[in-house]
XYZ file of C-alpha atoms in Angstrom:
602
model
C 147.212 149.634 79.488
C 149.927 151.966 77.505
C 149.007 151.458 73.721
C 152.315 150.760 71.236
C 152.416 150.873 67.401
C 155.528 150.459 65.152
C 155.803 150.118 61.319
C 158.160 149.114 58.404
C 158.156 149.982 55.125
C 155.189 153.330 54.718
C 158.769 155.351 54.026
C 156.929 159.122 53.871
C 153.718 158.119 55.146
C 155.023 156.526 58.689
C 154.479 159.396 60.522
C 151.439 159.398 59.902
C 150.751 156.153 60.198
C 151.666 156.343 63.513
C 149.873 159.014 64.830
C 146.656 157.711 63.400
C 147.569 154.361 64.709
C 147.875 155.800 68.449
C 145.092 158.369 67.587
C 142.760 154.245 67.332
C 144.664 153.601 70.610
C 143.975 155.910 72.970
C 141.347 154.087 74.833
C 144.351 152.228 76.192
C 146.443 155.701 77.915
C 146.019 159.204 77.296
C 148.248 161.104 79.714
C 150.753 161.460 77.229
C 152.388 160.207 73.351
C 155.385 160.038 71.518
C 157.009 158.654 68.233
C 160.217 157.826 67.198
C 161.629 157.825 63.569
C 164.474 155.999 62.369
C 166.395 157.585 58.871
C 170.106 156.755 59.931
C 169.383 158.784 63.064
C 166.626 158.599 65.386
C 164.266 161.530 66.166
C 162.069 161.197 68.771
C 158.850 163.398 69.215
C 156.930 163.439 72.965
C 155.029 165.034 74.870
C 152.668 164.988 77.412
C 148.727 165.556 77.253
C 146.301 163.888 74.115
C 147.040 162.921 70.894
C 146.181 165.925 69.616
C 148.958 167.626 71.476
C 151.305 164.850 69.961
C 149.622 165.801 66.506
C 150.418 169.359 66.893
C 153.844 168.630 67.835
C 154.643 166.333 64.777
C 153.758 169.177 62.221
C 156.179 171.250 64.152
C 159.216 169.152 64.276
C 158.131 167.280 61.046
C 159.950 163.466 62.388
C 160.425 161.151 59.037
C 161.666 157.938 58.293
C 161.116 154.533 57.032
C 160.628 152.816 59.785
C 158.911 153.615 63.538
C 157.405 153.466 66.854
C 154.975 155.232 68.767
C 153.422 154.910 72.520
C 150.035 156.597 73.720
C 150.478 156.195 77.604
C 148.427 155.469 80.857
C 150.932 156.458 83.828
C 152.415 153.800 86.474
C 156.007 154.659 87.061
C 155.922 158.638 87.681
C 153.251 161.513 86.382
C 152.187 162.784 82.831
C 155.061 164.889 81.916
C 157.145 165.237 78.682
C 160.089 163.699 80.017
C 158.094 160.598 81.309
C 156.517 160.231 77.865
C 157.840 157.620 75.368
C 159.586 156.589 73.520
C 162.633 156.517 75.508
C 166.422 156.828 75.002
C 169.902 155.809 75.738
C 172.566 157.957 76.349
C 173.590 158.488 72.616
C 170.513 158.659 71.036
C 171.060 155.951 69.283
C 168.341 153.622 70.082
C 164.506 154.123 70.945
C 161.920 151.945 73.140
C 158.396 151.980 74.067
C 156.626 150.143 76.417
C 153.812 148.575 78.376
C 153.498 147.295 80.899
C 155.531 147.378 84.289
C 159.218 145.927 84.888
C 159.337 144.659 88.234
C 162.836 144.651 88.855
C 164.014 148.100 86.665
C 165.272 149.516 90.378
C 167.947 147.001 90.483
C 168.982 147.339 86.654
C 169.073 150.963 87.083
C 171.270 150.499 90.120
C 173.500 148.163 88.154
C 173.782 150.919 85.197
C 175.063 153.424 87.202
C 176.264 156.739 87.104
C 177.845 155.823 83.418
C 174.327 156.550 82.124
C 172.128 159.805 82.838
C 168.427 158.904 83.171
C 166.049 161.480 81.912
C 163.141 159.818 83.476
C 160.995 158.432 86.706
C 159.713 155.307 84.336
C 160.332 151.726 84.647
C 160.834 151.657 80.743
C 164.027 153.935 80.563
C 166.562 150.816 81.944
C 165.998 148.969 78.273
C 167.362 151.066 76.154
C 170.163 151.481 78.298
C 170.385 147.941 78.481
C 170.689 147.508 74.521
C 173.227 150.546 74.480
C 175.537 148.206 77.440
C 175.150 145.435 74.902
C 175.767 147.063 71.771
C 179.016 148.564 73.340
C 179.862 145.301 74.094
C 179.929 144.664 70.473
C 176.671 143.247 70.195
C 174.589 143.346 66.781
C 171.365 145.093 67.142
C 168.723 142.186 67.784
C 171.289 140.403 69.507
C 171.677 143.516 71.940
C 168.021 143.856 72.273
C 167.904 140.416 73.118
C 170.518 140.563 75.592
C 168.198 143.573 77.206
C 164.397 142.067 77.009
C 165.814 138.481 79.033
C 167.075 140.325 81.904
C 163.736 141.665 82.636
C 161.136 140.621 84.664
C 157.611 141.601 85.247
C 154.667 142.250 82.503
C 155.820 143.766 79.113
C 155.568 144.243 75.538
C 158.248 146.498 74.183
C 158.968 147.813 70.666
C 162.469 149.180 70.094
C 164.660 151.174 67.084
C 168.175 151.413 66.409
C 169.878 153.845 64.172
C 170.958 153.042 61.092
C 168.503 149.779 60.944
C 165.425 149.928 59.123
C 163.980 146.938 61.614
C 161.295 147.062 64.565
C 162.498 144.622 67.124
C 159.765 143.475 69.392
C 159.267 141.054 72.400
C 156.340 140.291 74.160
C 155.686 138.511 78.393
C 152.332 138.736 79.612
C 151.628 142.244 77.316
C 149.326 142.109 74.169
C 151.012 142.531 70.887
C 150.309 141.684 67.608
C 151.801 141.985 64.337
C 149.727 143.235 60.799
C 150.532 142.564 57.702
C 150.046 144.942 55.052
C 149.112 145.040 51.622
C 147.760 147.548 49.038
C 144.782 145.606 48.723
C 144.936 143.675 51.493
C 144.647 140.545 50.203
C 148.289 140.323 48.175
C 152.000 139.893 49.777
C 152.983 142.748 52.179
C 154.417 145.306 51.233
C 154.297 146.969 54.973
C 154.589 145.478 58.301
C 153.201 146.888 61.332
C 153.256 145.764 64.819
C 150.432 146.943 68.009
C 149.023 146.454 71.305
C 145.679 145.796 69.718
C 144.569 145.574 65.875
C 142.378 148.527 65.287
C 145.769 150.487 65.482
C 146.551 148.938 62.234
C 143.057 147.509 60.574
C 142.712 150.395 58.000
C 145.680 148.649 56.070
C 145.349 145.274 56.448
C 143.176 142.623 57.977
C 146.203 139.514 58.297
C 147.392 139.287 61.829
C 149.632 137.244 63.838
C 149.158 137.140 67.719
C 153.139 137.328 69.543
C 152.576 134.839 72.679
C 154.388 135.147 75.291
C 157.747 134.829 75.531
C 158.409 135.675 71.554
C 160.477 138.149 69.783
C 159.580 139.571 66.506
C 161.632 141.352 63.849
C 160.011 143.742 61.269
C 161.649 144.231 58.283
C 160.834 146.155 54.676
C 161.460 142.659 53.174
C 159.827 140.341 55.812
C 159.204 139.230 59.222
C 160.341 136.851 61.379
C 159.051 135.591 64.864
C 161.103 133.239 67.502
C 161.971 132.309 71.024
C 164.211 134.849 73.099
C 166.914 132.646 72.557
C 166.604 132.385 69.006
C 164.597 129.638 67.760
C 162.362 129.715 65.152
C 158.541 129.810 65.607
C 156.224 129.249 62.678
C 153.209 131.407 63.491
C 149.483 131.106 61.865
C 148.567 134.399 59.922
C 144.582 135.372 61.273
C 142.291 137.319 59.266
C 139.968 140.005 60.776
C 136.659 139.934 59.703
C 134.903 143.157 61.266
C 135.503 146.470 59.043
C 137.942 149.416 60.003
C 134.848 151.834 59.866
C 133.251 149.895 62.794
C 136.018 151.970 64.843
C 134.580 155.316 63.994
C 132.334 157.673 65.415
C 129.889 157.151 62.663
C 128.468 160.662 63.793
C 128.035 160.655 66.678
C 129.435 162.746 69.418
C 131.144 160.006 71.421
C 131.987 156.533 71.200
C 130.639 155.436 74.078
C 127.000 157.176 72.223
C 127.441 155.643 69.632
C 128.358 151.935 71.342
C 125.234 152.539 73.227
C 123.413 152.507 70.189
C 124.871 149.859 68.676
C 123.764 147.440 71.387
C 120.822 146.293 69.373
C 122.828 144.855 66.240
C 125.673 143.525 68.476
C 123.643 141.705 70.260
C 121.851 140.401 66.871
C 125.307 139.420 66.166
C 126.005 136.884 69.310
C 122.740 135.424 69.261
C 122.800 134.596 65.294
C 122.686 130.378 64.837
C 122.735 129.848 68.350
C 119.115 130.603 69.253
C 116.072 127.956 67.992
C 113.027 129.239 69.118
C 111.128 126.610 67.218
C 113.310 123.785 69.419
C 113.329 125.493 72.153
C 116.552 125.213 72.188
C 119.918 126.878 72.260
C 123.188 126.092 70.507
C 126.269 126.424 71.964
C 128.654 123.761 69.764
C 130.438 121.410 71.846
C 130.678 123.143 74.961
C 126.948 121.579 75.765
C 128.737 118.625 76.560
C 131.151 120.530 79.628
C 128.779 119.284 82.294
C 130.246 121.407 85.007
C 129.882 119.746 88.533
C 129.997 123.506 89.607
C 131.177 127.027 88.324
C 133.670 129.197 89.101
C 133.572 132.857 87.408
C 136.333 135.169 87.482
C 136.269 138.683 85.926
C 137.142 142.643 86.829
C 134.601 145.949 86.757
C 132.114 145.740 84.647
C 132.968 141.911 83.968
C 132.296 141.068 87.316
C 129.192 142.753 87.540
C 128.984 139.974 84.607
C 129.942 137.290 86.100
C 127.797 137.951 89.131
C 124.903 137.910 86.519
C 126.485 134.577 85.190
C 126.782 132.944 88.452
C 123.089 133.719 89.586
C 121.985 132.162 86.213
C 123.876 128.935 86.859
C 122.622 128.485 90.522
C 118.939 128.815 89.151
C 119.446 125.866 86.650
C 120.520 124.319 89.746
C 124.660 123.845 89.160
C 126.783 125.464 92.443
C 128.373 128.667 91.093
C 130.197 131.779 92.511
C 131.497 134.739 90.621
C 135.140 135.847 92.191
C 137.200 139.395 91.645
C 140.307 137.825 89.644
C 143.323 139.663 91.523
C 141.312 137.972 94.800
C 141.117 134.631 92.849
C 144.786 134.804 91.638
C 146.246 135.511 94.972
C 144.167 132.789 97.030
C 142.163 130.480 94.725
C 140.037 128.183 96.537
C 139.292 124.371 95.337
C 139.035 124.079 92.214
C 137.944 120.048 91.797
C 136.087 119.309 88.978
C 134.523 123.078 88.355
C 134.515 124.632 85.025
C 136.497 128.117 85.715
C 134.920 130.641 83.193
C 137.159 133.713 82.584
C 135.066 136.833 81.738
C 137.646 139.217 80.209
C 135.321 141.575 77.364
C 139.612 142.244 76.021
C 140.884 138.808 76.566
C 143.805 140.571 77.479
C 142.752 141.757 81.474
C 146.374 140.844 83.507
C 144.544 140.471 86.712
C 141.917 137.897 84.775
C 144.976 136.335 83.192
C 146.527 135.218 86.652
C 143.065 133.832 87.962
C 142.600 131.642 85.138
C 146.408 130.152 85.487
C 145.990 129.690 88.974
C 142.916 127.734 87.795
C 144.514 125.586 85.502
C 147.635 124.790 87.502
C 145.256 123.089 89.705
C 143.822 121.130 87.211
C 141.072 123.180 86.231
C 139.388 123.426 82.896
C 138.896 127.004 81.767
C 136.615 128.626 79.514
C 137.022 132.570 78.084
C 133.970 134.160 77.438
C 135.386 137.559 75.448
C 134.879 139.582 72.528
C 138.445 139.533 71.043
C 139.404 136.825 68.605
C 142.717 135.853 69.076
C 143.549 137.867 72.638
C 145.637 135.702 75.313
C 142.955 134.383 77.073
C 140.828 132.892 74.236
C 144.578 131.037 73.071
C 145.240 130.293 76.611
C 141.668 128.534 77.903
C 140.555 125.584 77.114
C 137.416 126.676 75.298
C 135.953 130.129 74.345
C 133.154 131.202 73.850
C 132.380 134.956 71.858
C 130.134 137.297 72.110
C 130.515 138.647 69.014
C 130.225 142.871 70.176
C 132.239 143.902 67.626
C 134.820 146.550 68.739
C 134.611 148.430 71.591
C 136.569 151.598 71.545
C 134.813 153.787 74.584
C 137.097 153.211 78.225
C 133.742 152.807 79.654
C 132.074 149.323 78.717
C 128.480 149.153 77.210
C 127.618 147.057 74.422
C 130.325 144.385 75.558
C 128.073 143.736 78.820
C 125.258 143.711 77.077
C 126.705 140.876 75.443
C 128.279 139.231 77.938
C 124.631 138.785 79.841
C 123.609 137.371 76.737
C 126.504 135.210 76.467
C 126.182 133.998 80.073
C 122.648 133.308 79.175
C 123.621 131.126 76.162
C 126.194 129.068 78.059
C 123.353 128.502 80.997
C 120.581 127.336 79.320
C 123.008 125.667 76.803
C 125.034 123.604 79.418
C 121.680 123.091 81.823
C 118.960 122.891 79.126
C 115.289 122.776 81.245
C 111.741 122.537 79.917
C 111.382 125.963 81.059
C 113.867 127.610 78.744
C 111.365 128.234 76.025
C 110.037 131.814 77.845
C 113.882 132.498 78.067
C 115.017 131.640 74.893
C 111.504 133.181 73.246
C 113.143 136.629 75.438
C 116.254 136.228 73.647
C 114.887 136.144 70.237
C 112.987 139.494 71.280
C 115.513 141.119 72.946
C 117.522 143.194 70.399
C 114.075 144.754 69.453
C 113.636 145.270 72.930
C 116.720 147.402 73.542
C 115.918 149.103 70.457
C 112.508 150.415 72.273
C 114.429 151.215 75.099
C 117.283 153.730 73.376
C 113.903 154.976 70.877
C 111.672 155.816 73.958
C 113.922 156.635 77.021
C 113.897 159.614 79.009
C 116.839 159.083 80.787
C 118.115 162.828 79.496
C 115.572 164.374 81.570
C 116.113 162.518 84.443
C 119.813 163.397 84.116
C 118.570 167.129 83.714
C 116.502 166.691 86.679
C 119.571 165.333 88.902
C 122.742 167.036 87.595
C 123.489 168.553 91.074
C 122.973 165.897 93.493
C 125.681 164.983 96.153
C 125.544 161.436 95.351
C 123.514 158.831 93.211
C 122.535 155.212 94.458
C 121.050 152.070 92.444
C 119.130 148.796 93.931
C 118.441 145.974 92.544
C 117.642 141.793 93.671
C 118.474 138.775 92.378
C 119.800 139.430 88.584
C 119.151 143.308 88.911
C 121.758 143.278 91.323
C 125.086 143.397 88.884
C 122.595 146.270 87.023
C 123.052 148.345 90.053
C 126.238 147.748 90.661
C 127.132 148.676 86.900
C 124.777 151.013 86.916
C 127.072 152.811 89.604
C 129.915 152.447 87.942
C 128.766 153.943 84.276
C 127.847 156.954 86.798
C 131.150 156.814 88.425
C 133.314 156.344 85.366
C 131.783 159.370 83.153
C 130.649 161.473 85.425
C 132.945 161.912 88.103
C 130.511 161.623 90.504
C 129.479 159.361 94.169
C 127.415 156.443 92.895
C 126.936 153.247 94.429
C 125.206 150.125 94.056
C 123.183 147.721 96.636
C 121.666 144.789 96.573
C 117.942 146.158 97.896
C 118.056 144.099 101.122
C 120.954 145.517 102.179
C 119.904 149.012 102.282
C 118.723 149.049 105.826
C 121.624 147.455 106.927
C 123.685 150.943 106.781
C 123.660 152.458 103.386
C 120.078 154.296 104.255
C 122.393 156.607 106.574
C 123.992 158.412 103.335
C 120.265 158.993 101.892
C 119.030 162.814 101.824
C 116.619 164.580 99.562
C 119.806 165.033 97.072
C 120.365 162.026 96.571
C 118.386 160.386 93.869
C 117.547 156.270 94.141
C 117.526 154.251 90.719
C 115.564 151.238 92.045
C 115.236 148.633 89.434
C 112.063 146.756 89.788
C 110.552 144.370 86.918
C 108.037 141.728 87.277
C 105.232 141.241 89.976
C 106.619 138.881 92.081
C 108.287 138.562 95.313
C 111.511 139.990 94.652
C 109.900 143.400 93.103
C 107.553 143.609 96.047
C 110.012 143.504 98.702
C 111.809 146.056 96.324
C 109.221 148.356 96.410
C 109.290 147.926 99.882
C 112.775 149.441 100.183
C 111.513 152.214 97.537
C 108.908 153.380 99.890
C 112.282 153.524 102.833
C 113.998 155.491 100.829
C 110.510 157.830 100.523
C 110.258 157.972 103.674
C 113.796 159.535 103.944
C 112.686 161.939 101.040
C 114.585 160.739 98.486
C 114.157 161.256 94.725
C 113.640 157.682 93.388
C 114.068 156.748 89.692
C 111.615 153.834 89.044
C 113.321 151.098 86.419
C 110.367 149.213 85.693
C 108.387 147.363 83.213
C 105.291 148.298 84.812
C 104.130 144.803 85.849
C 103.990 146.064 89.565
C 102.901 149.305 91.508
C 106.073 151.067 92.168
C 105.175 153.917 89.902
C 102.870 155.313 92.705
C 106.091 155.638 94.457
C 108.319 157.047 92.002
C 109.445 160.692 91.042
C 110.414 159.484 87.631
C 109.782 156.579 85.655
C 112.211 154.613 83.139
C 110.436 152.084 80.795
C 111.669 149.233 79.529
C 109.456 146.610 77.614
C 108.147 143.245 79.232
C 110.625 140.426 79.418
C 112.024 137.145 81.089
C 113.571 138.347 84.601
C 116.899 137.121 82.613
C 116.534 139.874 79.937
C 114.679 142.179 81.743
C 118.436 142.801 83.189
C 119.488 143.479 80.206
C 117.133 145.939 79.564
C 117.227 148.206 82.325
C 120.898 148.315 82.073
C 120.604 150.545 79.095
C 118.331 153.038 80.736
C 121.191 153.740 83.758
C 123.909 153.544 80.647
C 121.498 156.424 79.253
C 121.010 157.814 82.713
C 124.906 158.483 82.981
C 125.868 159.185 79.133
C 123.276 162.067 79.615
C 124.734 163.389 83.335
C 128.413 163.384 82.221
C 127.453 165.037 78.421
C 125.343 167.534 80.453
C 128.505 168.273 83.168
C 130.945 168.586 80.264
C 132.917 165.367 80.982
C 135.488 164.132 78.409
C 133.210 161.017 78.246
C 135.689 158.804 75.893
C 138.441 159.488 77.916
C 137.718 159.509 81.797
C 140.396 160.637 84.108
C 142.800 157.822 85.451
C 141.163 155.231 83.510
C 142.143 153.102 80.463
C 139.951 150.703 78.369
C 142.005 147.659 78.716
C 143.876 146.523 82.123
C 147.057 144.294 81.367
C 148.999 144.890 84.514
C 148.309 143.908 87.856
């Protein structure tokens, strides 16, 4: 969750590289930030609140040095406060650590510290460097007292530490992202900088050479070199990744948020994942060798918005007639059922999701074969699975997911029809093709911001949906949730009358989705005219092929399609539908309360 930086070698400039760095990260934590330089002493600089606070702070106490870390911060051992914040300390100052993650046994190291060390904070994180201060005393050398600390903990973590008088980042890294950059004035030359992060965007304006820490490895960052190994010691050689998307893709580009701005970007990233693996002319989609998987059945595992995914994905596979079920991954992790011969497809938009993780090991220590369908190239899950698959969004900066589902329907659709090709894929696959033009009708045309203006008081907002619009309305509650602060929930249709039609009132509007003619939008309407009845607003999602309109206090368009894109599709008008409420109620969109973009602990 927490997002960590560190750099060697920028001498003036790595303050500033490290506040831009966390400025990238703070989709990841933004309850509070901190640096710490090292230039024969260590200065740290924290406090709690937004980057910009941290920013402010910086030109006050004007930290410099050679070499340092930083932390931007999502809470999980005590609140938002400036003695919570990282980086934290040992007793003499002496040595610096930032973290992420959660140490599962830190109440028993603390208890074995003592009263011989005074602890500032409520965090988990404050035990290490107390832990490399024990060590050091003990006569230790730096990286052997830091690895003295990092193998006596237990629990999820990536941690980044400094020592005084050493112009070195130590790092070490168990079931945390990190990643290493290395730097170059041109980029493409020998480093002359080394960097180190929970995720590369921190670091892409400098370089585009990575290396991806697995776990269980400890890096050292030097201004001459670096240097990865086991904890005890040993040697690993390490392959050195290039990024190919540009640094700019991580800006606003103009527009008032990110999650705007990803929105709108939907069309293109979706041109991206589809590009050489559609054939219209065949009829025909290609998919490389994971055609030849021939699953027996499915099992999907995923969180939020990538379980409303992999419900999508599921439903897809059971209409090309292979058995399939879509799973919450902390549910999975902690009871999986048989496994046998199913392909287990991990839907993790990061790659880096700790609750996704655990499902997908469970998975395999029975046997399983796994397959990562995720946008990051590189991230845990996509070295961990068998097979991966991409969908090719391109970063994704706003906490609340857009394009990346987008995607991953479309990449669920791919690895259907590719694994189960039918006959009848041609209207699909002819959808496909169309669809980025599609969604680009959708964001020209949609008057979703006058629905939103129409609804900005209401108690409560609900979405329905069958078969494949299902996952829209759940996800379609969520966007409202996430942003907006306010009750949303989604239901499959049916299920209205079984309960749910007791919370409906005149304020509070219905988002029915509703595309095609056939059975499943006329029993939809059907629940439409319930809600009526009840004299509820409803918010028709349609692509006019039935009557609901007549029924409807508002109507959002989207163009003709396969039922399978026509998912897609309307998703974008409730992402519209809750960009526009939460702009309109003055909602710090890009950075929703208690939330962080990527989940890596459980």
């Amino acid at each position: 969750m927490c997002g960590i930086i560190g750099c060697v070698g920028r001498d003036a400039e790595t303050t500033d590289v490290l506040v831009e760095g966390l400025s990238t990260l703070e989709y990841r934590g933004y309850d509070s930030a901190g640096v710490a330089l090292g230039n024969g002493d260590i200065e740290v600089t924290k406090c709690s609140g937004t980057i910009d606070e941290l920013r402010a702070a910086v030109e006050l106490e004007q930290p410099s040095g050679p070499v340092g870390i930083g932390h931007t911060r999502w809470s999980t051992h005590g609140p938002p406060t400036d003695e919570n914040a990282h980086p934290h300390a040992d007793c003499t100052g002496d040595v610096a650590v930032v973290h992420n993650g959660i140490i599962e046994n830190y109440q028993e190291l603390k208890d074995e510290l003592g009263a011989d060390h005074e602890f500032k904070s409520e965090t988990d994180t404050e035990v290490v460097p107390h832990l490399i201060e024990e060590a050091r005393e003990a006569g230790a050398e730096p990286e052997t007292a830091v690895r003295n600390a990092v193998s006596r903990l237990e629990g999820s973590f990536a941690v980044a530490v400094v020592i005084a008088g050493h112009e070195s980042v130590f790092a070490v890294r168990n079931d945390s992202p990190l990643v290493l950059g290395l730097g170059s004035a041109e980029g493409d030359g020998p480093a002359d900088a080394y960097y180190l992060a929970s995720d590369v965007p921190a670091f892409r304006e400098y370089t585009d050479r990575v290396v991806y820490l697995d776990d269980g490895e400890f890096a050292r960052l030097d201004p001459d070199g670096w240097t990865v190994s086991t904890i005890d010691g040993d040697v690993v050689e390490k392959p050195v990744d290039i990024i190919e998307w540009d640094p700019e893709e991580t800006g606003k580009a103009g527009y008032d948020h990110f999650m705007q701005k990803e929105i709108n970007e939907q069309p293109r990233s979706l041109r991206q994942g589809l590009s050489e693996r559609v054939d219209e002319l065949a009829g025909e989609v290609d998919i490389g060798d994971l055609a030849y998987l021939n699953p027996r059945g499915v099992q999907l595992v995923a969180c939020g918005t990538s379980y409303h995914a992999a419900l999508y994905g599921a439903q897809l596979f059971r209409d090309a007639g292979i058995p399939a079920q879509a799973f919450l991954a902390h549910e999975y992790a902690s009871a999986p059922p048989p496994v046998g011969d199913d392909l287990v497809i991990g839907v993790t938009q990061s790659g880096e999701t700790a609750d996704t993780l655990s499902a997908l090991r469970a998975a395999r220590s029975q046997g399983a074969t796994t397959l990562a369908v995720t946008n990051v190239v590189g991230s845990t899950a996509s070295r961990e699975c068998d097979h991966v698959f991409y969908i090719k969004a391109g970063p994704e900066i706003g906490v609340a997911a857009t394009k990346t589902f987008a995607s991953q329907l479309t990449a669920l659709n791919l690895l259907a029809t590719g694994m189960v090709p039918s006959k009848d894929d041609r209207e699909s696959i002819a959808a496909l093709r169309d669809l980025p033009a599609d969604v680009q009708e959708v964001l020209d045309e949609s008057r979703a911001e006058a629905v939103a203006e129409e609804y900005l008081d209401s108690d409560a907002y609900f979405f329905l949906g069958r078969g494949l619009q299902y996952p829209v309305a759940l996800e379609g509650a969520l966007k409202m949730k996430e942003i907006t602060y306010k009750h949303a929930e989604g239901f499959a249709a049916g299920e209205l009358k079984h309960g749910p039609l007791a919370l409906v009132t005149a304020n509070t509007p219905v988002f029915a989705m509703v595309t095609g003619d056939g059975e499943q939008a006329r029993k939809t309407i059907g629940n439409v005219k319930e809600v009526e009845a009840r004299d509820a607003p409803v918010v028709a999602v349609t692509d006019g092929q039935s009557d609901v309109e007549r029924y409807a206090d508002h109507v959002l368009s989207v163009p003709e399609s396969s039922p399978r894109t026509a998912a897609v599709l309307t998703n974008v008008q409730l992402q519209l539908a809750a960009y526009h409420t939460a702009a309109k109620l003055g909602r710090p969109i890009d950075k929703p309360r208690n939330l962080a973009k990527s989940v890596t602990v459980e």
